[in-house]
Short mmCIF file of C-alpha atoms in Angstrom, two decimals:
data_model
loop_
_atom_site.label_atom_id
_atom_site.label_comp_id
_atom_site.label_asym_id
_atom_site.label_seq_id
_atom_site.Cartn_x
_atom_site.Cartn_y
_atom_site.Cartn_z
CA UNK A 1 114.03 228.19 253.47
CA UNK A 2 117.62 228.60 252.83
CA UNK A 3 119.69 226.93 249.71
CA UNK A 4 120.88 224.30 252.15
CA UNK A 5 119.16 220.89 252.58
CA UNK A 6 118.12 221.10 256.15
CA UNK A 7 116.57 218.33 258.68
CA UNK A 8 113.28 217.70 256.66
CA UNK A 9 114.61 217.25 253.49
CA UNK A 10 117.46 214.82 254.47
CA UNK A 11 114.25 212.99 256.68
CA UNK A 12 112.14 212.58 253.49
CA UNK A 13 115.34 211.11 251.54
CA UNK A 14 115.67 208.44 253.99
CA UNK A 15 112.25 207.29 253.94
CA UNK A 16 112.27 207.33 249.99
CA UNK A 17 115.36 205.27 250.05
CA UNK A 18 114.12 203.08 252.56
CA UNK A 19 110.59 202.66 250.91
CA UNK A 20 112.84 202.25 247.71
CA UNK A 21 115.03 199.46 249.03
CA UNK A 22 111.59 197.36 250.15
CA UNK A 23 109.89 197.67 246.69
CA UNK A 24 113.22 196.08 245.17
CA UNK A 25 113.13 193.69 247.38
CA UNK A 26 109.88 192.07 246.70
CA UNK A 27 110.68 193.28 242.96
CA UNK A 28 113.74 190.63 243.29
CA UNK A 29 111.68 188.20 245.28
CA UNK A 30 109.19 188.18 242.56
CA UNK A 31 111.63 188.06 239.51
CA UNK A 32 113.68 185.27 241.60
CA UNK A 33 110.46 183.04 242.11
CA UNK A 34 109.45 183.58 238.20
CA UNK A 35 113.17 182.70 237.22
CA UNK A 36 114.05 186.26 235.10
CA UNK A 37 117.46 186.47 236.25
CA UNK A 38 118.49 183.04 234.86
CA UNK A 39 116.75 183.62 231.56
CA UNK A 40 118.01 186.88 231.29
CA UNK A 41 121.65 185.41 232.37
CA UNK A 42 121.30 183.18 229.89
CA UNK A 43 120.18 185.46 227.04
CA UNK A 44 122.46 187.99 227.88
CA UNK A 45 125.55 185.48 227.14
CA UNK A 46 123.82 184.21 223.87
CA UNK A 47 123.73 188.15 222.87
CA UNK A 48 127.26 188.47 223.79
CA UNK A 49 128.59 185.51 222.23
CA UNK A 50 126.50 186.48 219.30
CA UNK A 51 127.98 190.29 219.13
CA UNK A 52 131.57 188.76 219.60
CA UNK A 53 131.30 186.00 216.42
CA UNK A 54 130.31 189.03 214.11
CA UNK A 55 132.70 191.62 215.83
CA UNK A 56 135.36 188.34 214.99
CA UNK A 57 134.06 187.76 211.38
CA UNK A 58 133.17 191.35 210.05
CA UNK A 59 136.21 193.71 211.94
CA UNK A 60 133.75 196.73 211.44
CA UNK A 61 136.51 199.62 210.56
CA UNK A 62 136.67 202.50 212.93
CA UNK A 63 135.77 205.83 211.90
CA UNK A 64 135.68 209.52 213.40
CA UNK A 65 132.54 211.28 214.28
CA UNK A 66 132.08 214.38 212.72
CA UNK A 67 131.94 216.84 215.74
CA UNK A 68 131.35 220.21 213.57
CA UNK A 69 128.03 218.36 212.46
CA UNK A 70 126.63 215.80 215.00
CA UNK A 71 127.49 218.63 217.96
CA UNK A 72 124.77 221.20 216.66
CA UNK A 73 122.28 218.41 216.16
CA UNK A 74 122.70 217.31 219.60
CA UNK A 75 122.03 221.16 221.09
CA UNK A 76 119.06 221.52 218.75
CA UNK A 77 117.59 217.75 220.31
CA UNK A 78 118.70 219.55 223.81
CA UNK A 79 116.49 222.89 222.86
CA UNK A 80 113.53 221.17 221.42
CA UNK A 81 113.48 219.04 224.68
CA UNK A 82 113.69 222.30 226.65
CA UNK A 83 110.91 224.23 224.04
CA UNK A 84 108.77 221.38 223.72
CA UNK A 85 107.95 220.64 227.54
CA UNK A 86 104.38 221.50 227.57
CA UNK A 87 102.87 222.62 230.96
CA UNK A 88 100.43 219.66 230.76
CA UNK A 89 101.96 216.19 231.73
CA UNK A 90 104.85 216.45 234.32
CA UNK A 91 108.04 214.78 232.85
CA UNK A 92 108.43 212.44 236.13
CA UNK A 93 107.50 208.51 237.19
CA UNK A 94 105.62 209.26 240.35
CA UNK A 95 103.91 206.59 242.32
CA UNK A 96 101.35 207.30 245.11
CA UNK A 97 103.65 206.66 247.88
CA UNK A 98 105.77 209.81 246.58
CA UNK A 99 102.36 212.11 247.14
CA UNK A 100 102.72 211.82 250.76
CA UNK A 101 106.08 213.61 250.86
CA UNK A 102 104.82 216.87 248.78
CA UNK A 103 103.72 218.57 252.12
CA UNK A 104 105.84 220.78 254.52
CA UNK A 105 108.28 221.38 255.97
CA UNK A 106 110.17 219.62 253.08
CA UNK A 107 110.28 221.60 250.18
CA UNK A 108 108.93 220.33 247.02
CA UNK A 109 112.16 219.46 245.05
CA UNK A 110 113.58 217.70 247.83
CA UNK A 111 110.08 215.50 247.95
CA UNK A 112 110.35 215.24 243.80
CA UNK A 113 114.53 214.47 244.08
CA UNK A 114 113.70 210.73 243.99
CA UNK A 115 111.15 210.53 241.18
CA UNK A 116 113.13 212.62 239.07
CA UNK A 117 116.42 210.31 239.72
CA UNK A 118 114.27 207.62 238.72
CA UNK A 119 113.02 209.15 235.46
CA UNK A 120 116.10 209.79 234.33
CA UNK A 121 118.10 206.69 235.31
CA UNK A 122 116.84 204.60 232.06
CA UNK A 123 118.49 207.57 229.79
CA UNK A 124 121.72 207.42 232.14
CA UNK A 125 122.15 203.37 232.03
CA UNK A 126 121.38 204.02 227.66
CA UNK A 127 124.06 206.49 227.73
CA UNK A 128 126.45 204.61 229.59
CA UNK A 129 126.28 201.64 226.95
CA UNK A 130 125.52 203.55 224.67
CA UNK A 131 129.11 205.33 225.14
CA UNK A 132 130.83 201.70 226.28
CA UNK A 133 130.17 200.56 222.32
CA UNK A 134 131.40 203.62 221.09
CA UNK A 135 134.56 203.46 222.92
CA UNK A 136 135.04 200.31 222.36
CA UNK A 137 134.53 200.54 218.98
CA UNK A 138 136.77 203.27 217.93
CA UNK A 139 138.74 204.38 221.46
CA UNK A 140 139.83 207.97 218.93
CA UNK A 141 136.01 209.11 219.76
CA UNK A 142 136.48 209.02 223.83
CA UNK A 143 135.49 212.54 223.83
CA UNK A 144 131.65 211.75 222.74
CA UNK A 145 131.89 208.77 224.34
CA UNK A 146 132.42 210.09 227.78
CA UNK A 147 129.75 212.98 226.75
CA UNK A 148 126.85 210.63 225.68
CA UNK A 149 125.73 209.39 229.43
CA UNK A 150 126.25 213.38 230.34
CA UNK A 151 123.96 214.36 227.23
CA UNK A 152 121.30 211.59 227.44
CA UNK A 153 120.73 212.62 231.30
CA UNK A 154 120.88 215.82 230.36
CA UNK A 155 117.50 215.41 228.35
CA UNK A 156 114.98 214.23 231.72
CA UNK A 157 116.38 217.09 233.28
CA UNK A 158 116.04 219.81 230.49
CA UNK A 159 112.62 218.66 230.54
CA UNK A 160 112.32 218.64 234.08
CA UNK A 161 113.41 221.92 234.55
CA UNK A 162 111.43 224.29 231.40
CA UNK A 163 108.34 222.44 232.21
CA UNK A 164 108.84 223.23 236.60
CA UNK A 165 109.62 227.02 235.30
CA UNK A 166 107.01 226.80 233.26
CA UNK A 167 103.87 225.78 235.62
CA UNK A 168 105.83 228.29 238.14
CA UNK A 169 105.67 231.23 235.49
CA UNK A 170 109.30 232.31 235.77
CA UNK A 171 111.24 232.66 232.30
CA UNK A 172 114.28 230.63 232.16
CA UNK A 173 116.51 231.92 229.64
CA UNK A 174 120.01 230.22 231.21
CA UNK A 175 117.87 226.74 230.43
CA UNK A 176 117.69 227.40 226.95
CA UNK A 177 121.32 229.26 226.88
CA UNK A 178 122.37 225.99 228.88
CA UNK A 179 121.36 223.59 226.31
CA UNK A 180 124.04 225.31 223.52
CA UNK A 181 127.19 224.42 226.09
CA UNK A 182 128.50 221.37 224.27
CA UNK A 183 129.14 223.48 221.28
CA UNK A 184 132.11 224.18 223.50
CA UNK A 185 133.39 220.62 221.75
CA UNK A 186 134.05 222.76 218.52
CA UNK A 187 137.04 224.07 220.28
CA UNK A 188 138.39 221.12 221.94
CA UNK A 189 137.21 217.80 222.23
CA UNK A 190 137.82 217.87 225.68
CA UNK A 191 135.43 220.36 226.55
CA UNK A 192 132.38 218.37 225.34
CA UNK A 193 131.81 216.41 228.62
CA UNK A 194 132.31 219.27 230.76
CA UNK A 195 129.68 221.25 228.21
CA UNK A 196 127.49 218.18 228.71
CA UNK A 197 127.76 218.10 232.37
CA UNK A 198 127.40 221.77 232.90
CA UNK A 199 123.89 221.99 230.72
CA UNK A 200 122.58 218.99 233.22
CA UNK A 201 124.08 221.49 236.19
CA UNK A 202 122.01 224.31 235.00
CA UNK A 203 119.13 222.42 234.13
CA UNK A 204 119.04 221.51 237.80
CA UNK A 205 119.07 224.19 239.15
CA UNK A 206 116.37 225.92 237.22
CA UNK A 207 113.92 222.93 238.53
CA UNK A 208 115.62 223.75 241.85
CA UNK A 209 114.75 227.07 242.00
CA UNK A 210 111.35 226.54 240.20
CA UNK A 211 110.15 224.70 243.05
CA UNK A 212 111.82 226.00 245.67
CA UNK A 213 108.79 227.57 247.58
CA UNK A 214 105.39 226.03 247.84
CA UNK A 215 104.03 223.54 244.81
CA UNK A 216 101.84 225.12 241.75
CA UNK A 217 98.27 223.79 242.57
CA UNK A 218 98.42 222.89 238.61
CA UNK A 219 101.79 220.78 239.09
CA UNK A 220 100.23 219.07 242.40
CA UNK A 221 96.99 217.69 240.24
CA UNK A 222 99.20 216.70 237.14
CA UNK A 223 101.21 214.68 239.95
CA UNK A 224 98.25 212.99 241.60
CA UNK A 225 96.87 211.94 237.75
CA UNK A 226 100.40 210.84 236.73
CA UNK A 227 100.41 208.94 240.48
CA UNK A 228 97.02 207.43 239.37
CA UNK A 229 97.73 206.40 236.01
CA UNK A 230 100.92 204.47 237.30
CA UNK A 231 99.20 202.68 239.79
CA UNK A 232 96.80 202.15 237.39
CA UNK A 233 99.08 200.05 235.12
CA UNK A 234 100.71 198.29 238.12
CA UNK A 235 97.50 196.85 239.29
CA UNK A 236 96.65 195.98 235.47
CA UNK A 237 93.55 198.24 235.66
CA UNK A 238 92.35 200.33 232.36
CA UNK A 239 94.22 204.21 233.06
CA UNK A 240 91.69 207.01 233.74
CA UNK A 241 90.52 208.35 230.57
CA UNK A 242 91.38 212.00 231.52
CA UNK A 243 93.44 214.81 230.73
CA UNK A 244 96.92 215.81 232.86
CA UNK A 245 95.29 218.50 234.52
CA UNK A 246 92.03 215.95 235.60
CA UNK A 247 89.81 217.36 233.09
CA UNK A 248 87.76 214.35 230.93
CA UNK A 249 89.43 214.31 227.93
CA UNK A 250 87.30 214.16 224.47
CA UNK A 251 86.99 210.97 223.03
CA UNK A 252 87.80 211.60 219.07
CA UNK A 253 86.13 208.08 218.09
CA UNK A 254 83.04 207.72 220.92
CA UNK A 255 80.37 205.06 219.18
CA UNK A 256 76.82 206.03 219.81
CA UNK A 257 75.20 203.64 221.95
CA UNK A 258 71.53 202.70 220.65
CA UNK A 259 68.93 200.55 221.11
CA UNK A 260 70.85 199.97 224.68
CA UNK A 261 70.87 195.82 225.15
CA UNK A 262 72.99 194.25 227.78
CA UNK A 263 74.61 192.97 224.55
CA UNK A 264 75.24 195.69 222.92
CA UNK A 265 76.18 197.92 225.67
CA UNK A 266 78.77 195.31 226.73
CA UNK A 267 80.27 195.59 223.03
CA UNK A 268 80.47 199.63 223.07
CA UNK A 269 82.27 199.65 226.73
CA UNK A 270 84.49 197.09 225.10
CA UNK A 271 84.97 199.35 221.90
CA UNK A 272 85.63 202.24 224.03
CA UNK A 273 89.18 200.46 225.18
CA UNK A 274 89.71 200.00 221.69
CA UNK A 275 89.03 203.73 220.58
CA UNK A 276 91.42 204.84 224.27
CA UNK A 277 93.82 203.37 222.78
CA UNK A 278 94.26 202.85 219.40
CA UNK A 279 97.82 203.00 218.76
CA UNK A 280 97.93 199.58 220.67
CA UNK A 281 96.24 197.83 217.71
CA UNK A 282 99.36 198.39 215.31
CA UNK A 283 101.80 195.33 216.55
CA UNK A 284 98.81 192.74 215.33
CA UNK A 285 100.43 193.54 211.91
CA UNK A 286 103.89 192.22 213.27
CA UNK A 287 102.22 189.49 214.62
CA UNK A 288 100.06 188.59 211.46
CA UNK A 289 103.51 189.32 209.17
CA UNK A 290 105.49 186.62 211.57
CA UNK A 291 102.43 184.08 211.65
CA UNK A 292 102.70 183.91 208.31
CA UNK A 293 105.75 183.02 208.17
CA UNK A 294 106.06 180.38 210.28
CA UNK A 295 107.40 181.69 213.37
CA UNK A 296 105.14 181.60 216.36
CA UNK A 297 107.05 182.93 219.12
CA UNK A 298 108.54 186.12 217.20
CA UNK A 299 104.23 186.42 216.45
CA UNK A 300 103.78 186.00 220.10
CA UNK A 301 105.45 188.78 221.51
CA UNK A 302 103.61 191.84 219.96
CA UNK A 303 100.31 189.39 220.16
CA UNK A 304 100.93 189.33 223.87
CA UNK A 305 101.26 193.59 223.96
CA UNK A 306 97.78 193.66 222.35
CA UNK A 307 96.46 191.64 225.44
CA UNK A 308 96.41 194.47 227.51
CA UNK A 309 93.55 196.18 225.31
CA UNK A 310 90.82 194.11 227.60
CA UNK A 311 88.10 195.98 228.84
CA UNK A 312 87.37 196.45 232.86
CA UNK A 313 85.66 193.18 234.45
CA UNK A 314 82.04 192.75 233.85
CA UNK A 315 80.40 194.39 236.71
CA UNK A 316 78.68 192.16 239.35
CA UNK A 317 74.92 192.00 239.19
CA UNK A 318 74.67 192.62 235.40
CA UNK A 319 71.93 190.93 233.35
CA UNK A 320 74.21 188.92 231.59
CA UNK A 321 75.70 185.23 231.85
CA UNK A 322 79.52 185.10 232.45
CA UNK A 323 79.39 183.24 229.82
CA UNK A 324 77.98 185.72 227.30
CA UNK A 325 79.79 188.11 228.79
CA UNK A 326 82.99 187.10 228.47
CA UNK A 327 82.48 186.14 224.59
CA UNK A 328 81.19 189.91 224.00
CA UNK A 329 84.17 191.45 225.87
CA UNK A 330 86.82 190.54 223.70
CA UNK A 331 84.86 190.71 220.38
CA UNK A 332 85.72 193.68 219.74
CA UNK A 333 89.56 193.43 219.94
CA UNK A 334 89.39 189.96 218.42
CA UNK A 335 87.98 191.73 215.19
CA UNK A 336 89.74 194.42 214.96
CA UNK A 337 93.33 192.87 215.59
CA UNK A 338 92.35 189.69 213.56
CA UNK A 339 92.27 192.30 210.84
CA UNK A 340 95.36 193.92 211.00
CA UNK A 341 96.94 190.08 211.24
CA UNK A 342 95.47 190.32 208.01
CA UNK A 343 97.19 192.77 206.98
CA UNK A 344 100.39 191.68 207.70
CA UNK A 345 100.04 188.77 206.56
CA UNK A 346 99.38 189.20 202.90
CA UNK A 347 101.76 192.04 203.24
CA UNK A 348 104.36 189.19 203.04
CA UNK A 349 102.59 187.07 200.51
CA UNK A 350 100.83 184.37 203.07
CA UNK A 351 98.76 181.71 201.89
CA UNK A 352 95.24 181.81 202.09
CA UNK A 353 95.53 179.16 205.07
CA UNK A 354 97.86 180.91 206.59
CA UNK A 355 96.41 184.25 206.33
CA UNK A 356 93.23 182.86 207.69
CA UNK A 357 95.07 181.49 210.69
CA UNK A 358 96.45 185.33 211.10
CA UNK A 359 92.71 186.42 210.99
CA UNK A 360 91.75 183.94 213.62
CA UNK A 361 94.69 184.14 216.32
CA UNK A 362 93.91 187.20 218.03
CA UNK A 363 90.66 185.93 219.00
CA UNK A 364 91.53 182.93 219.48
CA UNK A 365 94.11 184.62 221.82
CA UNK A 366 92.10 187.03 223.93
CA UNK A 367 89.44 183.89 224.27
CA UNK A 368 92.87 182.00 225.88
CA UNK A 369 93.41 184.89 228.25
CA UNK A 370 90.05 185.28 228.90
CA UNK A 371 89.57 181.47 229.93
CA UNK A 372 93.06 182.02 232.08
CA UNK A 373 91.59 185.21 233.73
CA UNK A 374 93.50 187.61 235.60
CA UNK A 375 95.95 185.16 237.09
CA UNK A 376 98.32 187.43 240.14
CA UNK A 377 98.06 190.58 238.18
CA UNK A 378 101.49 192.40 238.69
CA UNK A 379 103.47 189.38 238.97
CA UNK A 380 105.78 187.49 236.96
CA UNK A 381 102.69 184.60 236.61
CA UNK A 382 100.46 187.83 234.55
CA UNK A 383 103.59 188.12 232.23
CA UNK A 384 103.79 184.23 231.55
CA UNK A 385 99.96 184.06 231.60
CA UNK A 386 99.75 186.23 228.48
CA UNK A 387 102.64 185.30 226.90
CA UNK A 388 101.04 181.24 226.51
CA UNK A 389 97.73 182.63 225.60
CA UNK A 390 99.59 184.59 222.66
CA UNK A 391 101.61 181.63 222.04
CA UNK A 392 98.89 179.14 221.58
CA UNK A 393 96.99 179.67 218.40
CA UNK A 394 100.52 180.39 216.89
CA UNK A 395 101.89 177.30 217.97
CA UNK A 396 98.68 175.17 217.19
CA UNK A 397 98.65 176.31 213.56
CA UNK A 398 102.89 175.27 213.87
CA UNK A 399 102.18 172.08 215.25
CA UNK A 400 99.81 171.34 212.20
CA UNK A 401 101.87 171.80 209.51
CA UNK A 402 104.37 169.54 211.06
CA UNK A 403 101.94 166.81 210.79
CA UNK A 404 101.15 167.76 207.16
CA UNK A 405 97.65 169.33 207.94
CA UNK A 406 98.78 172.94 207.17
CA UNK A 407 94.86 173.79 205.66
CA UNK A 408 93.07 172.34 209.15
CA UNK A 409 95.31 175.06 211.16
CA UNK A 410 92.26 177.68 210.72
CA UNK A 411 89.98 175.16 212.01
CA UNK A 412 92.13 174.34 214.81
CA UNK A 413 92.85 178.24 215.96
CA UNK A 414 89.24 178.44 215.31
CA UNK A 415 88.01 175.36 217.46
CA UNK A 416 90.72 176.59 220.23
CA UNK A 417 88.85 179.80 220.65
CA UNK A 418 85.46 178.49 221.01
CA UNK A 419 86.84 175.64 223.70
CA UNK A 420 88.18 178.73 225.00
CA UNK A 421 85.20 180.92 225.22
CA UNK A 422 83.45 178.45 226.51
CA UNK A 423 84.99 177.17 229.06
CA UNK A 424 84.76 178.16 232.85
CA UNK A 425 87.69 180.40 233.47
CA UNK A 426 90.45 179.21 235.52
CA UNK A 427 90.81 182.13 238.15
#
């Protein structure tokens, strides 16, 4: 193949683009019919009302950015994103409709063009307001300003490009020499955007050249797992519990299973979502912290991330009542974020009522999204599905200290969740 784009690769661009323009369309559709744009038209004024009152009141003075010491700091973030790109995970958002373009005649990085634009667009729109405040701010730093969307793009495509070379097995010392160009702002100001702009060019074309001929067999497995795991989460399915390179991967906290019951086994495949993912379990001490203090929908929203820590359906046939079933499947995750709540909530000095109600509301949560079921997974009616079933034992324990019952809210979370677990679900 030559250096030139030629008939296949312009082929496979167009049918990305057109598969691209499709998926937000229906993206829109879906947004449209759950009304996101207004909301987020209307909280996107409130924000910038809200930013011009204090920009009004406070006059935050302007103040120059110390090149000689921020520039250095922003080539070593540039080198430890090129050094630290490990040959496991790929560094791209691949779906399963992008696997079908990795075969010839196209070469690979014409087939991997799209993902990799779509990685790195989230850095480029951060850099780009990122830079729009700074400028704004103090217009004397239009130098960095300019540089920042250059430098934040720059940082998908560092990665992009030492971890290609990498899999590939060809050194690329112009990558890491590449990443030191805006220290070229030291000498003028001016020359830190073209710096910026020239370590994104290089960066390029190392992943270019890296996968220029055929794909790594390595790279093309770590794609189909990433492909996988997306499509995965899109579906709202648990993600394969694997390794990058499709190797099972070694569970650090695996509970022996003895004595095997229905009952129990159902509780150890529901603690093994737990144990997956255990990082997950840390905003229930957000939520317990903002319980307690009287403010349900701030308690709501990392109450509603913990949601997703369900175990897989119960499978059909299995020797246990749907009934039973669903009580023993969110157990687990009831306990275990009921006592981080706890946490969180005598962290900020809640009353024993209150920090009972913290205890309660996860459970009482998961037995509310349980009882919902898995209403359009993917769509906006998921989203607002969870959100109310997060909502609702926060809002119940609310509602009863506005009648002057404040001590009966643990009784009421707790009487919601067993109405809930009880209950035929919805869907």
């Amino acid at each position: 193949m030559n250096g030139r784009p030629g008939r296949p690769e312009r082929v496979v661009w167009a049918a990305q683009a057109l598969t691209a323009r499709r998926a937000w369309r229906q993206t829109w559709g879906a947004w449209r019919a759950a009304g996101l744009p207004l909301m987020a038209a209307y909280l996107g004024g409130a924000a910038l009302i809200a930013l011009v009152s204090l920009w009004q009141t406070y006059r935050p003075a302007p103040f120059d950015l110390p090149l000689a010491l921020l520039l250095p700091l922003v080539c070593a973030g540039l080198l430890l994103a090129a050094l630290g790109a490990r040959s496991g995970r790929p560094p791209l958002v691949l779906s399963g409709a992008d696997l079908n373009w990795l075969r010839p005649p196209a070469a690979p990085w014409a087939a991997l063009l799209w993902p990799l634009l779509r990685t790195a667009a989230p850095w480029l729109l951060a850099g780009l307001a990122g830079g729009s405040v700074l400028l704004a701010w103090h217009p004397g730093s239009w130098a960095f300003a300019a540089a920042l969307p250059l430098l934040t793009l720059g940082v998908p495509l560092v990665r992009a490009g030492a971890h290609a070379a990498r899999l590939t097995g060809r050194p690329a010392p112009t990558l890491l020499a590449g990443t030191l160009l805006p220290l070229a702002g030291l000498l003028h100001p001016a020359l830190l955007p073209v710096g910026a702009a020239l370590t994104g060019v290089v960066a390029a074309c190392t992943w270019r050249r890296s996968l220029h001929a055929d794909l790594p067999p390595r790279l093309h497995r770590q794609l189909e797992i990433q492909a996988l795991r997306a499509g995965a989460r899109r579906l709202g399915l648990p993600a394969p519990v694997m390794t990058a390179d499709g190797r099972r991967a070694p569970r650090t906290w695996s509970p022996p299973l003895r004595r095997a019951t229905p009952a129990r086994a159902l509780l150890w495949r529901a603690s093994l979502t737990l144990l997956d993912r255990p990082h997950r379990l840390l905003p229930a001490v957000l939520g317990g912290a903002a319980l307690a203090a009287g403010l349900p929908t701030l308690a709501a929203l990392p109450l509603a991330v913990t949601l997703a820590l369900r175990p897989p359906a119960l499978p059909v046939g299995a020797p246990v009542s749907a009934r039973w079933a669903r009580l023993l499947t969110f157990l687990p995750a009831g306990l275990s974020l009921g006592a981080l709540s706890l946490l969180g909530a005598l962290l900020v000095g809640a009353a024993p009522a209150a920090a009972l109600t913290a205890l309660l509301s996860p459970w009482a949560a998961h037995a509310v999204h349980a009882w919902l079921g898995d209403t359009l997974p993917g769509t906006g009616a998921a989203e607002q599905a969870s959100f109310g079933a997060a909502l609702a034992p926060g809002l119940l324990a609310a509602l009863s200290g506005v009648c002057g019952v404040g001590a009966a809210a643990p009784a009421a979370v707790l009487i919601l969740g067993l109405l809930a677990a009880l209950a035929a679900p919805l869907a």
